[in-house]
Amino acid sequence: MIDFFIKVKQQEAQKLPFVIYRKPYKTEVRGFFQKNDHLYFAETLDETGFVFAPFDGNQMILIPKNQSVIWEADITSFDEYQFTNLEQSESPTEKEHFEKMIQKAIETIQKGDLKKVVLSRKEILDMPDFDLVAVFTKLIQLFPTVFCYCWYHPKIGLWMGATPERLLKASRKRFCTMALAGTQNFEGKTDVIWEAKEIDEQQFVTDFILENLKDLTSEVAISSPYTVQAGNVLHIKTDIEGIINKTSKLNQVVSVLHPTPAVCGLPKQAAKDFILENEDYDREYYTGFLGELNKKDFAEKKQKSDLYVNLRCMQIKEKQAHLYMGCGITKESIPEKEWNESVNKSITMKSVL
C-alpha cells in the first residue's frame, strides 16, 4: 500500500495524469498512471481505460489503458475516522441567492414548464496544506460503501469524491443502473419515513429511466424502492437492470441516462437549460460521470464498463477546495429546507477535509 501511494506522489510531482479509485464494498485500490501528459478523449465509449466526462458537453477525457501503467493494492488497516459535528458558518448573502434561485424554479414548475430541476451551489474553502494521499485515505475509510476516487490531469485539474450513484454497469449486452433521489440525515437507522416530496422525486427518476430506455432494451426489471446510506445522509434507491438490444450501443444508453434526472431534472433539456441559465457558475465535471471503460474480465472473458455519477465531489485548485452540493426541486419544495439540505451535503466533504 505504501508503494502504491509513493507512485501516486511521484506521478503528481511529475505532473502526469492519473486516477486512483476504490469501488463500493471492495478492499482493493486501483490506479491508472498515464505515461505522458497528452489529453486523450473517449469519442465513442468503445475505448478501453478510465473515462471522465463533464455535466455539459461531450469532451469525455480518457486515461487510456494502452498509455498507462496499472497498479493495484489491497487496503490495509487505517486509523479509525469518525464523522465530526462541524460548526456551520452560513453566509446570509449566499443563502438568500440560493433560496431566490429555488423560488424561481418552483414558480417555473408551477407554470408547467418543468416537472423537476436539480439546482446546485459551490463553496470554496482555503486548503493551504492539502495532501491528496491523506484526503483520499480518509475518503476510502469514511465511505466504504460508495465509489471513491482521485483524478488528476495537468491540463484539467484535480478532482476527488465519494459518490453513491452508479450511472451504468454493463457487460456485453447486460446492464444495470439505479434511480437515486431524496435526501435526509442519517440518525443511526435506515428504517425511516419519507415525505411525499422525496417519494415523488425518486419516482420521477425511475419513470424517466424506464421510459427512455425502452427503445434500446429488450428486457428490463426493477426492484422496489428502498433506503440506502451514503455517509451521513440517506437516499431512496431503485435498482434497474436489463438487456440492451443487439442493434444498440453503450454510448446510446449513456446519452439517454446522462445527465440523469437525479442531477439535472425533467424534462431533461428544459431542466438543463434552466440550470445553465440560472446557476451562476460552471459545474464542469460535477454531475458528470466517470469510471472504467471496457475493462477486460479474464475470469468471465468479457469486457465490463462501470460508470458513476460525479457527486459528493470537490475540485482542488490554487490551494483551495471547491465543494459542490445539489438539491432536487419540485413544486412541493421549500427554499429554506433545500438550503439546509445543501448545508448537510457540504458537511460530507468538509468532514473529510
PDB file of N, CA, C and O in Angstrom, residues 71-108:
ATOM      1  N   TRP A  71      -1.669  -0.089 -11.516  1.00  0.00           N
ATOM      2  CA  TRP A  71      -1.253  -0.645 -10.220  1.00  0.00           C
ATOM      3  C   TRP A  71      -2.497  -0.995  -9.417  1.00  0.00           C
ATOM      4  O   TRP A  71      -3.527  -0.328  -9.513  1.00  0.00           O
ATOM      5  N   GLU A  72      -2.365  -2.031  -8.595  1.00  0.00           N
ATOM      6  CA  GLU A  72      -3.431  -2.410  -7.667  1.00  0.00           C
ATOM      7  C   GLU A  72      -2.821  -2.662  -6.303  1.00  0.00           C
ATOM      8  O   GLU A  72      -1.674  -3.106  -6.210  1.00  0.00           O
ATOM      9  N   ALA A  73      -3.584  -2.377  -5.260  1.00  0.00           N
ATOM     10  CA  ALA A  73      -3.105  -2.637  -3.899  1.00  0.00           C
ATOM     11  C   ALA A  73      -4.301  -2.931  -3.011  1.00  0.00           C
ATOM     12  O   ALA A  73      -5.392  -2.399  -3.224  1.00  0.00           O
ATOM     13  N   ASP A  74      -4.094  -3.783  -2.030  1.00  0.00           N
ATOM     14  CA  ASP A  74      -5.147  -4.058  -1.058  1.00  0.00           C
ATOM     15  C   ASP A  74      -5.080  -3.024   0.055  1.00  0.00           C
ATOM     16  O   ASP A  74      -3.979  -2.637   0.487  1.00  0.00           O
ATOM     17  N   ILE A  75      -6.235  -2.586   0.502  1.00  0.00           N
ATOM     18  CA  ILE A  75      -6.291  -1.602   1.577  1.00  0.00           C
ATOM     19  C   ILE A  75      -5.952  -2.308   2.886  1.00  0.00           C
ATOM     20  O   ILE A  75      -6.588  -3.299   3.252  1.00  0.00           O
ATOM     21  N   THR A  76      -4.943  -1.797   3.545  1.00  0.00           N
ATOM     22  CA  THR A  76      -4.619  -2.322   4.872  1.00  0.00           C
ATOM     23  C   THR A  76      -5.311  -1.453   5.904  1.00  0.00           C
ATOM     24  O   THR A  76      -6.000  -0.501   5.570  1.00  0.00           O
ATOM     25  N   SER A  77      -5.142  -1.781   7.173  1.00  0.00           N
ATOM     26  CA  SER A  77      -5.883  -1.048   8.207  1.00  0.00           C
ATOM     27  C   SER A  77      -5.415   0.410   8.286  1.00  0.00           C
ATOM     28  O   SER A  77      -4.243   0.711   8.121  1.00  0.00           O
ATOM     29  N   PHE A  78      -6.378   1.287   8.537  1.00  0.00           N
ATOM     30  CA  PHE A  78      -6.107   2.714   8.695  1.00  0.00           C
ATOM     31  C   PHE A  78      -6.539   3.149  10.089  1.00  0.00           C
ATOM     32  O   PHE A  78      -7.233   2.430  10.795  1.00  0.00           O
ATOM     33  N   ASP A  79      -6.170   4.374  10.427  1.00  0.00           N
ATOM     34  CA  ASP A  79      -6.725   4.975  11.644  1.00  0.00           C
ATOM     35  C   ASP A  79      -8.234   5.070  11.482  1.00  0.00           C
ATOM     36  O   ASP A  79      -8.729   5.311  10.391  1.00  0.00           O
ATOM     37  N   GLU A  80      -8.952   4.879  12.575  1.00  0.00           N
ATOM     38  CA  GLU A  80     -10.407   4.996  12.530  1.00  0.00           C
ATOM     39  C   GLU A  80     -10.805   6.469  12.479  1.00  0.00           C
ATOM     40  O   GLU A  80     -10.441   7.241  13.360  1.00  0.00           O
ATOM     41  N   TYR A  81     -11.531   6.832  11.443  1.00  0.00           N
ATOM     42  CA  TYR A  81     -12.056   8.207  11.351  1.00  0.00           C
ATOM     43  C   TYR A  81     -13.526   8.196  11.722  1.00  0.00           C
ATOM     44  O   TYR A  81     -14.240   7.242  11.443  1.00  0.00           O
ATOM     45  N   GLN A  82     -13.968   9.258  12.316  1.00  0.00           N
ATOM     46  CA  GLN A  82     -15.381   9.413  12.647  1.00  0.00           C
ATOM     47  C   GLN A  82     -15.890  10.701  12.002  1.00  0.00           C
ATOM     48  O   GLN A  82     -15.129  11.652  11.825  1.00  0.00           O
ATOM     49  N   PHE A  83     -17.189  10.734  11.672  1.00  0.00           N
ATOM     50  CA  PHE A  83     -17.776  11.995  11.213  1.00  0.00           C
ATOM     51  C   PHE A  83     -17.792  12.969  12.387  1.00  0.00           C
ATOM     52  O   PHE A  83     -18.207  12.614  13.488  1.00  0.00           O
ATOM     53  N   THR A  84     -17.325  14.170  12.145  1.00  0.00           N
ATOM     54  CA  THR A  84     -17.295  15.157  13.210  1.00  0.00           C
ATOM     55  C   THR A  84     -18.451  16.133  13.041  1.00  0.00           C
ATOM     56  O   THR A  84     -18.873  16.413  11.929  1.00  0.00           O
ATOM     57  N   ASN A  85     -18.964  16.618  14.158  1.00  0.00           N
ATOM     58  CA  ASN A  85     -20.019  17.629  14.105  1.00  0.00           C
ATOM     59  C   ASN A  85     -19.364  18.981  13.847  1.00  0.00           C
ATOM     60  O   ASN A  85     -18.724  19.555  14.725  1.00  0.00           O
ATOM     61  N   LEU A  86     -19.507  19.456  12.631  1.00  0.00           N
ATOM     62  CA  LEU A  86     -18.848  20.700  12.249  1.00  0.00           C
ATOM     63  C   LEU A  86     -19.752  21.895  12.536  1.00  0.00           C
ATOM     64  O   LEU A  86     -20.956  21.839  12.328  1.00  0.00           O
ATOM     65  N   GLU A  87     -19.136  22.951  12.988  1.00  0.00           N
ATOM     66  CA  GLU A  87     -19.871  24.210  13.153  1.00  0.00           C
ATOM     67  C   GLU A  87     -20.074  24.832  11.768  1.00  0.00           C
ATOM     68  O   GLU A  87     -19.116  25.016  11.028  1.00  0.00           O
ATOM     69  N   GLN A  88     -21.301  25.126  11.434  1.00  0.00           N
ATOM     70  CA  GLN A  88     -21.580  25.687  10.114  1.00  0.00           C
ATOM     71  C   GLN A  88     -21.646  27.211  10.196  1.00  0.00           C
ATOM     72  O   GLN A  88     -22.434  27.768  10.948  1.00  0.00           O
ATOM     73  N   SER A  89     -20.789  27.872   9.429  1.00  0.00           N
ATOM     74  CA  SER A  89     -20.867  29.343   9.358  1.00  0.00           C
ATOM     75  C   SER A  89     -21.547  29.689   8.038  1.00  0.00           C
ATOM     76  O   SER A  89     -20.960  29.576   6.976  1.00  0.00           O
ATOM     77  N   GLU A  90     -22.825  30.048   8.122  1.00  0.00           N
ATOM     78  CA  GLU A  90     -23.618  30.316   6.920  1.00  0.00           C
ATOM     79  C   GLU A  90     -23.396  31.737   6.421  1.00  0.00           C
ATOM     80  O   GLU A  90     -23.285  32.670   7.210  1.00  0.00           O
ATOM     81  N   SER A  91     -23.365  31.871   5.115  1.00  0.00           N
ATOM     82  CA  SER A  91     -23.288  33.201   4.506  1.00  0.00           C
ATOM     83  C   SER A  91     -24.709  33.650   4.175  1.00  0.00           C
ATOM     84  O   SER A  91     -25.377  33.040   3.329  1.00  0.00           O
ATOM     85  N   PRO A  92     -25.224  34.705   4.823  1.00  0.00           N
ATOM     86  CA  PRO A  92     -26.599  35.165   4.558  1.00  0.00           C
ATOM     87  C   PRO A  92     -26.801  35.530   3.088  1.00  0.00           C
ATOM     88  O   PRO A  92     -27.860  35.270   2.517  1.00  0.00           O
ATOM     89  N   THR A  93     -25.770  36.107   2.462  1.00  0.00           N
ATOM     90  CA  THR A  93     -25.888  36.506   1.048  1.00  0.00           C
ATOM     91  C   THR A  93     -26.037  35.277   0.159  1.00  0.00           C
ATOM     92  O   THR A  93     -26.882  35.233  -0.737  1.00  0.00           O
ATOM     93  N   GLU A  94     -25.208  34.269   0.422  1.00  0.00           N
ATOM     94  CA  GLU A  94     -25.252  33.039  -0.371  1.00  0.00           C
ATOM     95  C   GLU A  94     -26.588  32.322  -0.179  1.00  0.00           C
ATOM     96  O   GLU A  94     -27.182  31.816  -1.123  1.00  0.00           O
ATOM     97  N   LYS A  95     -27.051  32.299   1.087  1.00  0.00           N
ATOM     98  CA  LYS A  95     -28.325  31.660   1.417  1.00  0.00           C
ATOM     99  C   LYS A  95     -29.473  32.347   0.661  1.00  0.00           C
ATOM    100  O   LYS A  95     -30.312  31.701   0.038  1.00  0.00           O
ATOM    101  N   GLU A  96     -29.477  33.673   0.699  1.00  0.00           N
ATOM    102  CA  GLU A  96     -30.541  34.436   0.032  1.00  0.00           C
ATOM    103  C   GLU A  96     -30.518  34.184  -1.481  1.00  0.00           C
ATOM    104  O   GLU A  96     -31.557  33.968  -2.103  1.00  0.00           O
ATOM    105  N   HIS A  97     -29.325  34.196  -2.056  1.00  0.00           N
ATOM    106  CA  HIS A  97     -29.184  33.980  -3.503  1.00  0.00           C
ATOM    107  C   HIS A  97     -29.695  32.587  -3.894  1.00  0.00           C
ATOM    108  O   HIS A  97     -30.449  32.431  -4.863  1.00  0.00           O
ATOM    109  N   PHE A  98     -29.307  31.574  -3.116  1.00  0.00           N
ATOM    110  CA  PHE A  98     -29.696  30.190  -3.415  1.00  0.00           C
ATOM    111  C   PHE A  98     -31.213  30.016  -3.283  1.00  0.00           C
ATOM    112  O   PHE A  98     -31.860  29.409  -4.135  1.00  0.00           O
ATOM    113  N   GLU A  99     -31.782  30.594  -2.226  1.00  0.00           N
ATOM    114  CA  GLU A  99     -33.228  30.462  -1.999  1.00  0.00           C
ATOM    115  C   GLU A  99     -34.032  31.193  -3.072  1.00  0.00           C
ATOM    116  O   GLU A  99     -35.107  30.723  -3.478  1.00  0.00           O
ATOM    117  N   LYS A 100     -33.521  32.321  -3.568  1.00  0.00           N
ATOM    118  CA  LYS A 100     -34.204  33.035  -4.662  1.00  0.00           C
ATOM    119  C   LYS A 100     -34.209  32.182  -5.938  1.00  0.00           C
ATOM    120  O   LYS A 100     -35.206  32.144  -6.661  1.00  0.00           O
ATOM    121  N   MET A 101     -33.087  31.543  -6.217  1.00  0.00           N
ATOM    122  CA  MET A 101     -32.995  30.679  -7.403  1.00  0.00           C
ATOM    123  C   MET A 101     -33.984  29.511  -7.283  1.00  0.00           C
ATOM    124  O   MET A 101     -34.661  29.152  -8.246  1.00  0.00           O
ATOM    125  N   ILE A 102     -34.098  28.951  -6.089  1.00  0.00           N
ATOM    126  CA  ILE A 102     -35.036  27.845  -5.866  1.00  0.00           C
ATOM    127  C   ILE A 102     -36.478  28.317  -6.019  1.00  0.00           C
ATOM    128  O   ILE A 102     -37.307  27.636  -6.634  1.00  0.00           O
ATOM    129  N   GLN A 103     -36.784  29.502  -5.497  1.00  0.00           N
ATOM    130  CA  GLN A 103     -38.138  30.046  -5.630  1.00  0.00           C
ATOM    131  C   GLN A 103     -38.497  30.244  -7.106  1.00  0.00           C
ATOM    132  O   GLN A 103     -39.622  29.931  -7.526  1.00  0.00           O
ATOM    133  N   LYS A 104     -37.542  30.716  -7.886  1.00  0.00           N
ATOM    134  CA  LYS A 104     -37.768  30.883  -9.327  1.00  0.00           C
ATOM    135  C   LYS A 104     -38.056  29.534  -9.981  1.00  0.00           C
ATOM    136  O   LYS A 104     -38.949  29.418 -10.836  1.00  0.00           O
ATOM    137  N   ALA A 105     -37.324  28.501  -9.541  1.00  0.00           N
ATOM    138  CA  ALA A 105     -37.538  27.151 -10.091  1.00  0.00           C
ATOM    139  C   ALA A 105     -38.934  26.631  -9.728  1.00  0.00           C
ATOM    140  O   ALA A 105     -39.638  26.065 -10.565  1.00  0.00           O
ATOM    141  N   ILE A 106     -39.350  26.852  -8.491  1.00  0.00           N
ATOM    142  CA  ILE A 106     -40.680  26.398  -8.041  1.00  0.00           C
ATOM    143  C   ILE A 106     -41.775  27.069  -8.880  1.00  0.00           C
ATOM    144  O   ILE A 106     -42.728  26.407  -9.327  1.00  0.00           O
ATOM    145  N   GLU A 107     -41.614  28.360  -9.128  1.00  0.00           N
ATOM    146  CA  GLU A 107     -42.612  29.090  -9.942  1.00  0.00           C
ATOM    147  C   GLU A 107     -42.634  28.567 -11.378  1.00  0.00           C
ATOM    148  O   GLU A 107     -43.704  28.447 -11.988  1.00  0.00           O
ATOM    149  N   THR A 108     -41.471  28.228 -11.915  1.00  0.00           N
ATOM    150  CA  THR A 108     -41.389  27.667 -13.275  1.00  0.00           C
ATOM    151  C   THR A 108     -42.080  26.301 -13.332  1.00  0.00           C
ATOM    152  O   THR A 108     -42.785  25.994 -14.293  1.00  0.00           O
TER     153      THR A 108
END
